[in-house]
XYZ file of N, CA and C in Angstrom:
459
model
N 7.161 -30.368 16.266
C 7.477 -29.546 15.114
C 8.222 -28.302 15.577
N 9.309 -27.960 14.926
C 10.085 -26.774 15.257
C 9.434 -25.564 14.596
N 8.857 -24.672 15.375
C 8.121 -23.527 14.846
C 9.040 -22.513 14.165
N 10.301 -22.477 14.529
C 11.227 -21.531 13.914
C 11.425 -21.802 12.435
N 11.297 -23.040 12.048
C 11.548 -23.396 10.654
C 10.291 -23.381 9.794
N 9.177 -22.991 10.347
C 7.949 -22.940 9.560
C 7.753 -21.534 9.026
N 7.135 -21.443 7.856
C 6.841 -20.153 7.237
C 5.360 -20.065 6.966
N 4.837 -18.859 7.041
C 3.470 -18.625 6.624
C 3.462 -18.578 5.109
N 2.523 -19.220 4.487
C 2.475 -19.295 3.034
C 2.370 -17.908 2.415
N 1.575 -17.018 3.017
C 1.347 -15.701 2.442
C 2.513 -14.737 2.661
N 3.414 -15.027 3.583
C 4.506 -14.105 3.877
C 5.549 -14.152 2.770
N 5.869 -12.971 2.176
C 6.878 -12.980 1.124
C 8.262 -13.200 1.718
N 9.110 -13.866 0.976
C 10.485 -14.047 1.423
C 11.171 -12.693 1.415
N 12.057 -12.457 2.367
C 12.716 -11.164 2.500
C 13.413 -10.750 1.205
N 14.060 -11.704 0.496
C 14.780 -11.315 -0.700
C 13.862 -11.110 -1.902
N 12.595 -11.483 -1.808
C 11.653 -11.272 -2.899
C 11.037 -9.878 -2.861
N 11.189 -9.198 -1.762
C 10.576 -7.869 -1.625
C 11.382 -6.827 -2.380
N 10.690 -5.840 -2.870
C 11.320 -4.725 -3.570
C 11.656 -3.659 -2.545
N 12.856 -3.099 -2.659
C 13.261 -1.967 -1.841
C 13.606 -0.824 -2.785
N 13.175 0.366 -2.449
C 13.285 1.525 -3.323
C 14.340 2.503 -2.832
N 15.024 3.145 -3.775
C 15.730 4.377 -3.458
C 14.670 5.474 -3.574
N 14.973 6.646 -3.096
C 14.027 7.750 -3.220
C 13.756 8.043 -4.696
N 14.778 8.004 -5.503
C 14.619 8.258 -6.938
C 13.674 7.232 -7.568
N 13.847 5.965 -7.238
C 12.970 4.917 -7.785
C 11.536 5.108 -7.315
N 11.360 5.449 -6.049
C 10.014 5.666 -5.516
C 9.347 6.849 -6.211
N 10.101 7.904 -6.426
C 9.531 9.081 -7.099
C 9.192 8.779 -8.554
N 9.984 7.944 -9.210
C 9.651 7.548 -10.588
C 8.380 6.705 -10.624
N 8.169 5.860 -9.620
C 6.992 4.987 -9.572
C 5.738 5.735 -9.118
N 5.918 6.888 -8.487
C 4.790 7.583 -7.854
C 3.636 7.930 -8.800
N 3.854 8.444 -10.008
C 2.691 8.757 -10.857
C 1.789 7.542 -11.092
N 2.393 6.386 -11.353
C 1.607 5.164 -11.550
C 0.928 4.744 -10.249
N 1.687 4.739 -9.163
C 1.151 4.348 -7.856
C -0.004 5.268 -7.474
N 0.148 6.568 -7.706
C -0.907 7.529 -7.355
C -2.202 7.235 -8.103
N -2.085 6.886 -9.398
C -3.295 6.555 -10.176
C -3.973 5.307 -9.625
N -3.186 4.288 -9.317
C -3.762 3.048 -8.788
C -4.383 3.297 -7.413
N -3.720 4.079 -6.574
C -4.253 4.377 -5.241
C -5.588 5.105 -5.356
N -5.687 6.057 -6.274
C -6.960 6.774 -6.452
C -8.058 5.817 -6.922
N -7.707 4.873 -7.793
C -8.677 3.853 -8.228
C -9.096 2.977 -7.046
N -8.135 2.608 -6.207
C -8.432 1.786 -5.032
C -9.365 2.540 -4.097
N -9.072 3.809 -3.862
C -9.913 4.601 -2.955
C -11.353 4.678 -3.467
N -11.523 4.903 -4.764
C -12.867 4.983 -5.343
C -13.571 3.634 -5.255
N -12.866 2.568 -5.582
C -13.445 1.225 -5.541
C -13.810 0.846 -4.104
N -12.928 1.157 -3.171
C -13.169 0.852 -1.759
C -14.421 1.581 -1.265
N -14.551 2.838 -1.610
C -15.727 3.616 -1.210
C -17.006 3.010 -1.791
N -16.937 2.600 -3.051
C -18.081 1.983 -3.718
C -18.466 0.664 -3.049
N -17.476 -0.159 -2.742
C -17.728 -1.454 -2.100
C -18.328 -1.246 -0.706
N -17.831 -0.251 0.031
C -18.409 0.034 1.354
C -19.871 0.452 1.241
N -20.169 1.275 0.246
C -21.553 1.706 0.034
C -22.443 0.500 -0.292
N -21.952 -0.378 -1.148
C -22.735 -1.574 -1.495
C -22.957 -2.464 -0.272
N -21.925 -2.614 0.547
C -22.069 -3.432 1.757
C -23.121 -2.834 2.696
N -23.108 -1.517 2.846
C -24.122 -0.866 3.682
C -25.521 -1.082 3.111
N -25.631 -1.008 1.792
C -26.935 -1.216 1.157
C -27.383 -2.663 1.255
N -26.451 -3.602 1.331
C -26.826 -4.999 1.549
C -27.358 -5.188 2.966
N -26.757 -4.455 3.917
C -27.198 -4.563 5.312
C -28.527 -3.848 5.530
N -28.682 -2.682 4.898
C -29.933 -1.912 5.004
C -30.332 -1.487 3.596
N -31.047 -2.364 2.888
C -31.404 -2.075 1.496
C -32.349 -0.875 1.375
N -32.215 -0.173 0.260
C -33.149 0.894 -0.091
C -34.373 0.230 -0.710
N -35.487 0.930 -0.735
C -36.709 0.312 -1.289
C -36.559 -0.192 -2.724
N -35.743 0.495 -3.533
C -35.616 0.096 -4.933
C -34.436 -0.854 -5.193
N -33.735 -1.292 -4.145
C -32.594 -2.198 -4.298
C -33.050 -3.636 -4.546
N -32.317 -4.315 -5.396
C -32.504 -5.739 -5.634
C -31.311 -6.454 -5.006
N -31.570 -7.296 -4.026
C -30.490 -7.942 -3.278
C -29.550 -8.725 -4.188
N -30.073 -9.427 -5.155
C -29.212 -10.218 -6.037
C -28.284 -9.307 -6.855
N -28.790 -8.174 -7.319
C -27.951 -7.231 -8.062
C -26.890 -6.623 -7.152
N -27.298 -6.272 -5.944
C -26.331 -5.711 -4.995
C -25.212 -6.701 -4.694
N -25.591 -7.959 -4.474
C -24.585 -8.991 -4.203
C -23.638 -9.149 -5.381
N -24.190 -9.174 -6.589
C -23.358 -9.309 -7.785
C -22.413 -8.112 -7.921
N -22.946 -6.896 -7.735
C -22.120 -5.691 -7.832
C -21.051 -5.666 -6.745
N -21.410 -6.122 -5.560
C -20.458 -6.174 -4.454
C -19.316 -7.140 -4.779
N -19.662 -8.318 -5.261
C -18.634 -9.310 -5.607
C -17.734 -8.800 -6.733
N -18.328 -8.155 -7.723
C -17.552 -7.583 -8.821
C -16.625 -6.485 -8.291
N -17.143 -5.637 -7.410
C -16.338 -4.571 -6.808
C -15.189 -5.121 -5.994
N -15.437 -6.194 -5.233
C -14.377 -6.813 -4.435
C -13.304 -7.431 -5.331
N -13.722 -8.036 -6.433
C -12.752 -8.597 -7.378
C -11.866 -7.496 -7.950
N -12.479 -6.378 -8.326
C -11.712 -5.255 -8.864
C -10.763 -4.713 -7.801
N -11.245 -4.577 -6.571
C -10.406 -4.081 -5.478
C -9.211 -5.001 -5.264
N -9.442 -6.291 -5.261
C -8.343 -7.256 -5.096
C -7.339 -7.172 -6.245
N -7.827 -6.973 -7.460
C -6.943 -6.831 -8.619
C -6.064 -5.587 -8.468
N -6.662 -4.493 -8.024
C -5.899 -3.256 -7.820
C -4.866 -3.429 -6.709
N -5.239 -4.124 -5.652
C -4.293 -4.369 -4.556
C -3.137 -5.253 -5.013
N -3.430 -6.207 -5.882
C -2.368 -7.041 -6.445
C -1.406 -6.210 -7.279
N -1.934 -5.205 -8.004
C -1.061 -4.305 -8.765
C -0.085 -3.600 -7.833
N -0.582 -3.148 -6.690
C 0.276 -2.466 -5.714
C 1.352 -3.425 -5.209
N 0.965 -4.660 -4.942
C 1.928 -5.660 -4.477
C 3.001 -5.906 -5.527
N 2.595 -5.975 -6.786
C 3.557 -6.215 -7.858
C 4.563 -5.077 -7.980
N 4.115 -3.859 -7.738
C 5.025 -2.715 -7.764
C 5.986 -2.796 -6.574
N 5.489 -3.331 -5.455
C 6.325 -3.479 -4.269
C 6.015 -2.488 -3.175
N 4.914 -1.735 -3.323
C 4.540 -0.760 -2.300
C 3.446 -1.332 -1.409
N 3.301 -0.725 -0.243
C 2.310 -1.193 0.719
C 1.275 -0.100 0.961
N 0.016 -0.391 0.640
C -1.068 0.537 0.915
C -1.440 0.384 2.379
N -1.329 1.463 3.141
C -1.555 1.401 4.582
C -2.931 1.899 4.989
N -3.549 2.761 4.189
C -4.843 3.335 4.551
C -5.657 3.549 3.283
N -6.755 2.818 3.154
C -7.602 2.871 1.963
C -8.297 4.217 1.820
N -8.667 4.837 2.926
C -9.426 6.085 2.861
C -8.525 7.303 2.667
N -7.357 7.294 3.241
C -6.405 8.410 3.119
C -5.514 8.247 1.901
N -5.396 7.033 1.398
C -4.495 6.773 0.281
C -3.048 6.862 0.718
N -2.747 6.242 1.849
C -1.417 6.280 2.447
C -0.609 5.078 1.976
N 0.592 5.349 1.450
C 1.427 4.319 0.848
C 2.834 4.376 1.434
N 3.405 3.199 1.689
C 4.806 3.082 2.096
C 5.594 2.393 0.988
N 6.768 2.942 0.699
C 7.727 2.344 -0.214
C 8.856 1.805 0.650
N 9.032 0.491 0.748
C 10.127 -0.051 1.562
C 11.485 0.418 1.033
N 12.372 0.771 1.951
C 13.710 1.237 1.582
C 14.697 0.803 2.662
N 15.977 0.935 2.356
C 17.031 0.631 3.329
C 17.803 1.896 3.626
N 18.135 2.088 4.887
C 18.964 3.236 5.302
C 19.804 2.815 6.494
N 21.095 3.034 6.409
C 22.022 2.680 7.488
C 21.829 1.240 7.961
N 21.628 0.316 7.015
C 21.524 -1.094 7.342
C 20.217 -1.534 7.953
N 19.206 -0.688 7.909
C 17.898 -1.074 8.453
C 16.797 -0.684 7.471
N 15.710 -1.417 7.566
C 14.567 -1.124 6.704
C 13.804 0.069 7.254
N 13.446 0.984 6.353
C 12.612 2.133 6.677
C 11.526 2.222 5.613
N 10.611 3.149 5.763
C 9.552 3.342 4.779
C 9.572 4.767 4.259
N 9.630 4.905 2.946
C 9.402 6.193 2.315
C 7.889 6.327 2.242
N 7.366 7.467 2.655
C 5.926 7.583 2.905
C 5.299 8.671 2.036
N 4.142 8.368 1.463
C 3.389 9.308 0.631
C 1.909 9.055 0.828
N 1.107 10.116 0.688
C -0.341 9.922 0.638
C -0.967 10.872 -0.362
N -2.164 10.509 -0.815
C -2.896 11.310 -1.786
C -2.985 12.743 -1.260
N -2.698 13.675 -2.145
C -2.700 15.085 -1.778
C -1.288 15.657 -1.689
N -0.302 14.773 -1.502
C 1.086 15.228 -1.495
C 1.608 15.200 -2.928
N 2.405 16.203 -3.300
C 2.896 16.273 -4.670
C 4.078 15.346 -4.918
N 4.793 14.962 -3.859
C 5.951 14.101 -4.006
C 6.190 13.358 -2.696
N 7.172 12.492 -2.705
C 7.538 11.771 -1.486
C 8.470 12.681 -0.699
N 8.000 13.156 0.421
C 8.786 14.089 1.215
C 8.983 13.638 2.646
N 8.581 12.396 2.952
C 8.681 11.922 4.328
C 9.090 10.454 4.354
N 9.559 10.040 5.502
C 9.920 8.647 5.753
C 9.627 8.368 7.219
N 9.626 7.081 7.578
C 9.464 6.706 8.981
C 10.085 5.346 9.227
N 10.399 5.105 10.476
C 10.883 3.790 10.898
C 9.727 2.810 10.755
N 10.034 1.528 10.654
C 8.992 0.511 10.476
C 7.940 0.562 11.565
N 8.365 0.736 12.801
C 7.416 0.684 13.913
C 6.815 2.047 14.253
N 7.191 3.103 13.543
C 6.710 4.443 13.883
C 5.414 4.804 13.165
N 5.228 4.309 11.961
C 4.021 4.610 11.213
C 3.887 6.084 10.866
N 2.692 6.466 10.442
C 2.418 7.822 9.971
C 2.772 8.872 11.013
N 2.476 8.589 12.263
C 2.744 9.555 13.338
C 4.235 9.838 13.498
N 5.078 8.909 13.071
C 6.521 9.075 13.212
C 7.209 9.585 11.959
N 6.439 10.159 11.028
C 7.024 10.665 9.785
C 8.077 11.738 10.056
N 9.154 11.662 9.275
C 10.228 12.641 9.367
C 10.545 13.158 7.972
N 11.162 14.326 7.910
C 11.522 14.927 6.630
C 12.501 14.034 5.872
N 12.287 13.901 4.594
C 13.088 13.006 3.762
C 14.554 13.420 3.709
N 14.853 14.682 3.961
C 16.242 15.146 3.887
C 17.124 14.484 4.936
N 16.532 13.826 5.917
C 17.317 13.124 6.929
C 17.906 11.820 6.402
N 17.499 11.405 5.204
C 18.000 10.162 4.610
C 18.932 10.481 3.444
N 20.013 11.154 3.683
C 20.912 11.607 2.622
C 21.312 10.519 1.625
N 21.762 9.314 2.043
C 22.148 8.311 1.037
C 20.993 7.918 0.125
N 19.774 7.875 0.651
C 18.623 7.528 -0.188
C 18.331 8.668 -1.153
N 18.463 9.918 -0.684
C 18.192 11.068 -1.539
C 19.139 11.081 -2.725
N 20.383 10.727 -2.498
C 21.363 10.731 -3.582
C 21.125 9.590 -4.563
N 20.152 8.738 -4.291
C 19.867 7.620 -5.171
C 20.780 6.443 -4.941
N 21.581 6.516 -3.882
C 22.465 5.398 -3.560
C 21.673 4.388 -2.771
N 21.912 3.156 -3.048
C 21.197 2.094 -2.364
C 22.052 1.605 -1.217
N 21.537 1.764 0.010
C 22.219 1.152 1.163
C 21.975 -0.331 1.094
N 22.993 -1.078 1.265
C 22.904 -2.525 1.089
C 21.918 -3.155 2.053
N 21.106 -4.021 1.520
C 20.197 -4.845 2.307
C 21.081 -5.951 2.904
N 21.160 -6.036 4.228
C 22.031 -7.042 4.826
C 21.652 -8.469 4.456
N 20.439 -8.689 3.967
C 20.009 -10.044 3.595
C 20.611 -10.461 2.266
N 21.093 -9.505 1.476
C 21.640 -9.840 0.153
C 23.135 -10.013 0.195
């Protein structure tokens, strides 16, 4: 079997992914911020339930905890699917760190935001992550709302 021609079922096709201009990302941010805050709260709740399943309190009922945990996980998955549908990538559940895929100078970059920031003011290379964040003003074509062409299209 030629491994080069095989695809992972879960991997999205490159042309199916959404890429944002800075303007588009900023327009989506109020909605994304609300969903991220819901995800953070749900994630915290699910973690607490998991801890209580591992070390129950005297008044805990295991069957209720399991049911609440499963319900919480379903809600968390639904919220994560919402993020996928928007086209953003949640990178950190506890910090509320989000990347908006974008194109700049013929390469994919990430416009970066996290809970507590008032707007999208940073970006990073794909392999740089949060530690490699740079000021958004370095991406002039994206700031102007111009879309740098995705070479795949």
